[in-house]
Short mmCIF file of C-alpha atoms and ligand atoms in Angstrom, two decimals:
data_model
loop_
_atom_site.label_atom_id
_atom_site.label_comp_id
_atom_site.label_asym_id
_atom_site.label_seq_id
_atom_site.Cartn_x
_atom_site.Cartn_y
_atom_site.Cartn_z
CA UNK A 254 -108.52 -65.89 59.41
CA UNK A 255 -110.03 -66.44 62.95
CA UNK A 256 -107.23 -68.84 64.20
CA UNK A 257 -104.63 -65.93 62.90
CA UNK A 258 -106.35 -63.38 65.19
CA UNK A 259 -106.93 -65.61 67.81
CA UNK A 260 -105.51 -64.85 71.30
CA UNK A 261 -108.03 -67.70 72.93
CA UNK A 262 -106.20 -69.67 75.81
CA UNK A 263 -103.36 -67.06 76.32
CA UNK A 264 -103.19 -65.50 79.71
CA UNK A 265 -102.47 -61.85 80.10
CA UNK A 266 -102.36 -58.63 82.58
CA UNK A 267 -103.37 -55.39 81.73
CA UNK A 268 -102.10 -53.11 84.38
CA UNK A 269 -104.96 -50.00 84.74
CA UNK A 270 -107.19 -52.88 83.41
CA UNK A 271 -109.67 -51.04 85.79
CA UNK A 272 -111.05 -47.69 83.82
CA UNK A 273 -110.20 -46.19 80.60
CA UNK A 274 -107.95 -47.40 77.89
CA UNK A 275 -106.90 -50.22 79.80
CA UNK A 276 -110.42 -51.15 80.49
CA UNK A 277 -111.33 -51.14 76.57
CA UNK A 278 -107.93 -53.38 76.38
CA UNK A 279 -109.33 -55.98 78.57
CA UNK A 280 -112.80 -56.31 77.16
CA UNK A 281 -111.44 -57.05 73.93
CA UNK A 282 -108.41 -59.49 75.48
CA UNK A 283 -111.41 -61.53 77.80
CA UNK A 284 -113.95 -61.17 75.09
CA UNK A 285 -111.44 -62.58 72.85
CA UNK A 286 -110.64 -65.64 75.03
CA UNK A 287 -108.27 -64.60 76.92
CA UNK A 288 -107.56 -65.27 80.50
CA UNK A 289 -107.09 -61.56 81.65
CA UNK A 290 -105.44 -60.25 84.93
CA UNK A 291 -106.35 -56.64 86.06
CA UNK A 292 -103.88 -54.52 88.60
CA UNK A 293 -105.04 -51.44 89.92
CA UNK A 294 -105.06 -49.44 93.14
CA UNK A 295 -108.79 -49.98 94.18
CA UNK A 296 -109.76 -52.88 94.29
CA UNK A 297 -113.38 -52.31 94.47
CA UNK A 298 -113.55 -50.62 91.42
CA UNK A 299 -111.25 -53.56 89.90
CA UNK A 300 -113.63 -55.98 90.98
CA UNK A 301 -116.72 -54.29 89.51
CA UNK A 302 -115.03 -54.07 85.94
CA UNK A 303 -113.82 -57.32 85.94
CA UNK A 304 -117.37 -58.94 87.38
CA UNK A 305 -119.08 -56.78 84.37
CA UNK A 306 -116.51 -58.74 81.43
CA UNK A 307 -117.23 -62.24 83.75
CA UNK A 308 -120.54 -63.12 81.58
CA UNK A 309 -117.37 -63.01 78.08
CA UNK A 310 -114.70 -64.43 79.91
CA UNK A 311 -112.17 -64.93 82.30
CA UNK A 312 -111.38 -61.88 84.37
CA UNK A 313 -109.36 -61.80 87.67
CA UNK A 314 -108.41 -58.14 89.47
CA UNK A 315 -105.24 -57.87 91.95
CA UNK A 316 -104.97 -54.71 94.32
CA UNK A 317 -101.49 -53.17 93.50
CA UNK A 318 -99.87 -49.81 93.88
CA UNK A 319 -97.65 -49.95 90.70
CA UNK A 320 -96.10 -46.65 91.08
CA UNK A 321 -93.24 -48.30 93.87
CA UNK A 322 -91.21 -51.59 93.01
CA UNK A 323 -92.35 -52.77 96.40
CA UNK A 324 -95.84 -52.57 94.47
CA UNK A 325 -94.15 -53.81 91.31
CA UNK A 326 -92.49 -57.01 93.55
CA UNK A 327 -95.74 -57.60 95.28
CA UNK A 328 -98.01 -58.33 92.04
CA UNK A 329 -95.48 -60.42 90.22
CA UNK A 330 -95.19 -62.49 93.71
CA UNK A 331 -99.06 -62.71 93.31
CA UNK A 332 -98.77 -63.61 89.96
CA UNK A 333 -96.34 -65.80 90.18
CA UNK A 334 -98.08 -67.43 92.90
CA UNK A 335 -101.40 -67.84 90.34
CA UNK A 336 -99.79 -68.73 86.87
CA UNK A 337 -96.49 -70.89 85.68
CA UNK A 338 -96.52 -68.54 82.42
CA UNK A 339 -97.66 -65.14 81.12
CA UNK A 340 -98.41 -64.58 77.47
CA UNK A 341 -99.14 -61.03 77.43
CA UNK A 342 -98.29 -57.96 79.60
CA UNK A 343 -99.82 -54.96 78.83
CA UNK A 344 -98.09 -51.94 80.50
CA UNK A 345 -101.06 -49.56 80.27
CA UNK A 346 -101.64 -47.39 84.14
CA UNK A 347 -100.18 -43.77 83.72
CA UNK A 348 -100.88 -40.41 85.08
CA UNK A 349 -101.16 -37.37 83.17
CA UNK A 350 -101.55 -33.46 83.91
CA UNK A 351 -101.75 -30.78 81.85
CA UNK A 352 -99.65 -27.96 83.17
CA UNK A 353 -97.91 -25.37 82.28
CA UNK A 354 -93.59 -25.03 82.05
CA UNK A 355 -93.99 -22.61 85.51
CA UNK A 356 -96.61 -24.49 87.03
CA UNK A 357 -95.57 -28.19 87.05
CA UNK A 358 -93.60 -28.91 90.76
CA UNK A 359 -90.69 -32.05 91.68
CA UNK A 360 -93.77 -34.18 92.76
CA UNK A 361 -95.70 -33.75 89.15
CA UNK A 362 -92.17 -34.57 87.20
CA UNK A 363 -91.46 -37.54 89.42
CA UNK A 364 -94.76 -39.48 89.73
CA UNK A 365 -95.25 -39.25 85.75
CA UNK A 366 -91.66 -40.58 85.15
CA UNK A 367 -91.94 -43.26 88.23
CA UNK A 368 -95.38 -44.81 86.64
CA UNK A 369 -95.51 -44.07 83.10
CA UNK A 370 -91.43 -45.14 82.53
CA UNK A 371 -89.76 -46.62 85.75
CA UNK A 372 -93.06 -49.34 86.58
CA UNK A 373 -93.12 -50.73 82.81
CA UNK A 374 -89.31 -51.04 82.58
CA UNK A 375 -89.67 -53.13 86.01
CA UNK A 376 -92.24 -54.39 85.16
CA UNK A 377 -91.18 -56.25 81.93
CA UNK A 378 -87.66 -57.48 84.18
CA UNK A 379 -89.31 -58.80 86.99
CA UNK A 380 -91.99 -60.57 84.53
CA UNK A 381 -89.51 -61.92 82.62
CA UNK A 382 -89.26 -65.47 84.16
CA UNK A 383 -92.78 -65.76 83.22
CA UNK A 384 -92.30 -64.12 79.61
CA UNK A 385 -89.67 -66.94 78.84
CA UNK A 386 -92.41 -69.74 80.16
CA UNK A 387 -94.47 -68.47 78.05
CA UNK A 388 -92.39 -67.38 74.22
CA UNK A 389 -91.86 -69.92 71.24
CA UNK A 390 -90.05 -69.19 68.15
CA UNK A 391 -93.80 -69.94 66.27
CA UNK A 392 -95.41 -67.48 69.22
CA UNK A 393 -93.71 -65.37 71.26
CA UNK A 394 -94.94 -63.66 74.49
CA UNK A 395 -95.81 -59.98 73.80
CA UNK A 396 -95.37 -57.37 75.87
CA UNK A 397 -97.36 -53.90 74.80
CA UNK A 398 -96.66 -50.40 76.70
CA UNK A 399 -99.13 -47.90 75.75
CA UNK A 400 -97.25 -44.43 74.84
CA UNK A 401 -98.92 -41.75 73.74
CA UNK A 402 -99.13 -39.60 70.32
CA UNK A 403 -97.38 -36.51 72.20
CA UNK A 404 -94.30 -38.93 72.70
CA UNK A 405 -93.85 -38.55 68.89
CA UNK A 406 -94.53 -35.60 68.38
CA UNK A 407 -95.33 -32.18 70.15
CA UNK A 408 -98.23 -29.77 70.60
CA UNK A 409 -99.54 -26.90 71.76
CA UNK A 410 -100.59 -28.37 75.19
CA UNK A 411 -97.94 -28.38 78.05
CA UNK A 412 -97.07 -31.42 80.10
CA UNK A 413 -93.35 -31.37 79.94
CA UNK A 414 -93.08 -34.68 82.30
CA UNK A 415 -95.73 -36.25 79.89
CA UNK A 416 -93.92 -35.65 76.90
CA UNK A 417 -90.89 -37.25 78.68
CA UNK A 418 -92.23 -40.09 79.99
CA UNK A 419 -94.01 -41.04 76.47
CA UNK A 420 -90.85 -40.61 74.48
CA UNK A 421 -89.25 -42.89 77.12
CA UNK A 422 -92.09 -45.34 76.97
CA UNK A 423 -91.21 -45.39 72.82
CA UNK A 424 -87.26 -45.56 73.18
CA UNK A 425 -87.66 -48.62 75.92
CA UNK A 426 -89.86 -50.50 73.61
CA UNK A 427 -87.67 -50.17 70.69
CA UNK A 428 -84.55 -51.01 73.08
CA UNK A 429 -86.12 -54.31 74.65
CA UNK A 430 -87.53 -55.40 71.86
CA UNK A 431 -84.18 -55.74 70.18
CA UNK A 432 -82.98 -57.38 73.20
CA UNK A 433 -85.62 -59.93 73.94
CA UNK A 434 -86.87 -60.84 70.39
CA UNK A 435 -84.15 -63.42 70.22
CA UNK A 436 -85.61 -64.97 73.84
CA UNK A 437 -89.01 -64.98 71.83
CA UNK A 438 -90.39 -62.03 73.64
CA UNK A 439 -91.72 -59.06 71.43
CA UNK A 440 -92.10 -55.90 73.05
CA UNK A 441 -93.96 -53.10 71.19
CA UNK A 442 -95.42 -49.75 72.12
CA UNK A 443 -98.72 -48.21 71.23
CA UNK A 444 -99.09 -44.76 71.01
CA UNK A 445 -102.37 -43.66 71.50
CA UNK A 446 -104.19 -40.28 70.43
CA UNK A 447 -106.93 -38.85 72.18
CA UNK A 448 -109.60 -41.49 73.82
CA UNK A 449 -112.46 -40.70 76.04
CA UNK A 450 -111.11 -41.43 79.71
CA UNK A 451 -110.83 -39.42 82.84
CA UNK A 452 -107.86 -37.88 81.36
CA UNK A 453 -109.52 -36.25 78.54
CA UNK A 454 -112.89 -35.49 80.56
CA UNK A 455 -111.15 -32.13 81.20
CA UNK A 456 -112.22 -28.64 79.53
CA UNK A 457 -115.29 -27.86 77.69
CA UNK A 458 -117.17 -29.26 75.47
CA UNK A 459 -115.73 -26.32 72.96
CA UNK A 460 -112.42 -27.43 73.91
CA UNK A 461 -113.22 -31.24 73.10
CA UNK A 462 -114.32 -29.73 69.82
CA UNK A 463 -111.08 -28.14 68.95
CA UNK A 464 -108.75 -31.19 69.74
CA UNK A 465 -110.82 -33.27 67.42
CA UNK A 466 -110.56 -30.65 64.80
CA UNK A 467 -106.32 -31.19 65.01
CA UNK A 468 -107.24 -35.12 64.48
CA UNK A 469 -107.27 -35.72 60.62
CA UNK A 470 -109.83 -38.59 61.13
CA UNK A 471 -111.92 -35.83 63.19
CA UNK A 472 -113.08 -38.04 65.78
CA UNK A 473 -111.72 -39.56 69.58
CA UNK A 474 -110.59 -43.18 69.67
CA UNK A 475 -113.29 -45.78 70.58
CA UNK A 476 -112.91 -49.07 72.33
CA UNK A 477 -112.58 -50.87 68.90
CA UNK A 478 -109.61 -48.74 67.95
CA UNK A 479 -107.49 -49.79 70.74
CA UNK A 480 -109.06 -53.65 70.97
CA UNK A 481 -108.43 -54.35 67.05
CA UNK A 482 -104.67 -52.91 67.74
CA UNK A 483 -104.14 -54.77 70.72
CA UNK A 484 -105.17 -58.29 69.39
CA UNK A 485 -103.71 -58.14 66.43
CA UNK A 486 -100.19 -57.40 68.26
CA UNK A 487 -100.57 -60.44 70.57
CA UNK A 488 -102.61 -63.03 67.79
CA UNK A 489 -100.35 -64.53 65.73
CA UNK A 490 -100.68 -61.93 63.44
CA UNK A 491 -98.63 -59.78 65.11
CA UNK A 492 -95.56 -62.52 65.82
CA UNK A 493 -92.91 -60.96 63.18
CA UNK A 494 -94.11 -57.15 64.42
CA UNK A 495 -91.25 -56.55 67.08
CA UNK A 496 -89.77 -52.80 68.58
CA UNK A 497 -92.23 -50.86 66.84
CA UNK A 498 -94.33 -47.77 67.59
CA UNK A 499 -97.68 -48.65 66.62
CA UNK A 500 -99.80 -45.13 66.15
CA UNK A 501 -103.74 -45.74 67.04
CA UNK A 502 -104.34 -41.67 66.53
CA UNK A 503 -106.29 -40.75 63.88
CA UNK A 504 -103.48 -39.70 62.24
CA UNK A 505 -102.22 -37.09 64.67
CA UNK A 506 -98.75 -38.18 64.75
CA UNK A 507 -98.36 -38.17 60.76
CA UNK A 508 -100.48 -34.99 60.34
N1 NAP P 24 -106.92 -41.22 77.46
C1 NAP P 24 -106.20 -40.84 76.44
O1 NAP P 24 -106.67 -40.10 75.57
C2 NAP P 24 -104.77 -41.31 76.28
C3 NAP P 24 -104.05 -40.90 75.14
C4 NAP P 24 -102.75 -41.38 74.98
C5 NAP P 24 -102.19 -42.23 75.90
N2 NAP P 24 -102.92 -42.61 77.01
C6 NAP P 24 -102.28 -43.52 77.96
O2 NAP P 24 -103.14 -44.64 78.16
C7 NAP P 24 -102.96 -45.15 79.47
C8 NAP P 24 -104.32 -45.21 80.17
O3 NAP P 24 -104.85 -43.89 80.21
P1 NAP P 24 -106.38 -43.66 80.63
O4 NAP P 24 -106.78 -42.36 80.05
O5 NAP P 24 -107.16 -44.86 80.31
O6 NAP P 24 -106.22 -43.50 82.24
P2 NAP P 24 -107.35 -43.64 83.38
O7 NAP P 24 -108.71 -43.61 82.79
O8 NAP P 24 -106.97 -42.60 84.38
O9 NAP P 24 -107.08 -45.11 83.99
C9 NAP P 24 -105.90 -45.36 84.66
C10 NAP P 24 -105.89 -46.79 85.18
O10 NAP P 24 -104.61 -47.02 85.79
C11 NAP P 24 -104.81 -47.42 87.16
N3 NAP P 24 -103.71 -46.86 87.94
C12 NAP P 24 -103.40 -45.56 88.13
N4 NAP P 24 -102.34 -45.43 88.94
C13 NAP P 24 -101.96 -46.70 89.29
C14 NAP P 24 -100.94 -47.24 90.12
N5 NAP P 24 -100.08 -46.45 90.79
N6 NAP P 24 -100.84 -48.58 90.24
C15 NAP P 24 -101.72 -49.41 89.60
N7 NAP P 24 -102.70 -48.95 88.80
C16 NAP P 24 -102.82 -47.61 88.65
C17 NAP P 24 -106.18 -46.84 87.53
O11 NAP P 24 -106.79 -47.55 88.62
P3 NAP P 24 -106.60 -47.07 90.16
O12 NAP P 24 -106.83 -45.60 90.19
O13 NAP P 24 -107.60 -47.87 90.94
O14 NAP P 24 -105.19 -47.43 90.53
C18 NAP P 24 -106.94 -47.07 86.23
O15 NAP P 24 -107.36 -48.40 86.14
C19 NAP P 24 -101.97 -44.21 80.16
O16 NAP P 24 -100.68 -44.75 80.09
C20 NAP P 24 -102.08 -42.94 79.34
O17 NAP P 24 -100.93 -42.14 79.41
C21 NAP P 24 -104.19 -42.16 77.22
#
């Protein structure tokens, strides 16, 4: 059972490795064994989370501004530079705003549908020469964007670009992993509910209340949640799970 969850000796990137959900991701991906590439914007702040997993693992941060495909060229150069292979990609940075139908402007709509849709879609072509190094028919590479619950399904919150980018994030998945299964390169989505990150550290404490009240398992994700998830997808007990929409939510989306 440990050898069929093992991810030991694989080497991965987890972009928005830096804070959050992506943050939890890498913990469990380095703690795990694996050899674990951040990308994120500030590279201070990189450095420090990757120095704190350093006692578990292998941990390396890049500086990158992800949002651009200048930003997407220039950290697959670097990685490219670095490593003859990449096992597993985890398309995790995204923005997110809550506002309302009259309030969101051009800017909001395009800088959620540039990072949270255009950068994984590039992301996943220009990787793909490493992908193919690293997929076998026993073990492919897997690639993982993170969606959301409120790509499946829709709320009383507004965040029209959200929403768009999400379902997006799903629909890609499904798409490429129908396309690059037979080049031994799965490509799954996770759709998270709510987790405690800067994105949800908005509202009262009343509010916080209320949300988890709408979450049938009554409670926000925790690091574990989204680790178990992830390792499973990229151990080789995830290698027949391909264009799926795995739901980490609590059971928001079915509820
Ligand atoms: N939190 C939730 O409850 C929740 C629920 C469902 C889905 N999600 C999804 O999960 C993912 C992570 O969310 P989160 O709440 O963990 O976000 P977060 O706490 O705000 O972290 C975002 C990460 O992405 C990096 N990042 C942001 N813009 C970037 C850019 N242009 N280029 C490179 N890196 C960038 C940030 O570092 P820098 O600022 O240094 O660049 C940071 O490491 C997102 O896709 C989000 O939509 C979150």
């Amino acid at each position: 059972m440990t050898d069929l969850f093992s991810v030991s000796g694989k080497i991965a990137v987890v972009t928005g490795g830096s804070d959050g959900i992506g943050q939890m991701i890498t913990q469990g991906l380095v703690e795990a064994g694996a050899k674990t590439y951040i990308v994120a914007r500030n590279l201070e702040k990189a450095r420090k989370a990757a120095g704190e997993l350093s006692g578990s693992g292998s941990c390396i941060p890049i500086q990158g501004d992800l949002a651009t495909l200048a930003g997407i060229d220039a950290v697959v150069a670097q990685l490219s530079e670095l490593e003859s292979r990449v096992d597993i990609l985890i398309n995790n940075a995204g923005v997110h705003r809550f506002e309302a139908l009259e309030e969101f402007d051009e800017e909001s709509w395009d800088s959620h549908l540039d990072l949270n849709l255009k950068t994984p879609m590039f992301m996943i072509r220009k990787m793909l020469p490493l992908l193919r190094e690293a997929g076998t028919p026993e073990d492919p590479a897997r690639v993982i964007n993170i969606g959301s619950t409120d790509g499946k399904r829709v709320s009383d919150m507004e965040h029209y670009p959200y929403y768009a980018s999400k379902a997006g994030v799903h629909q890609i998945s499904r798409a490429l992993g129908r396309r690059l299964g037979p080049e031994w390169i799965n490509v799954n989505a996770i759709a998270p509910g709510p987790f405690p990150t800067a994105v949800t550290d908005v509202g009262s404490p009343e509010l916080r209340e209320q949300i988890k009240k709408g979450i049938p398992c009554r409670r926000f994700g925790s690091p574990e949640d989204i680790m178990g998830s992830v390792i499973y997808l990229c151990s080789r007990a995830g290698a027949y799970t391909n264009a799926t929409i795995l739901s980490v939510d609590g059971g928001i989306a079915g509820a």
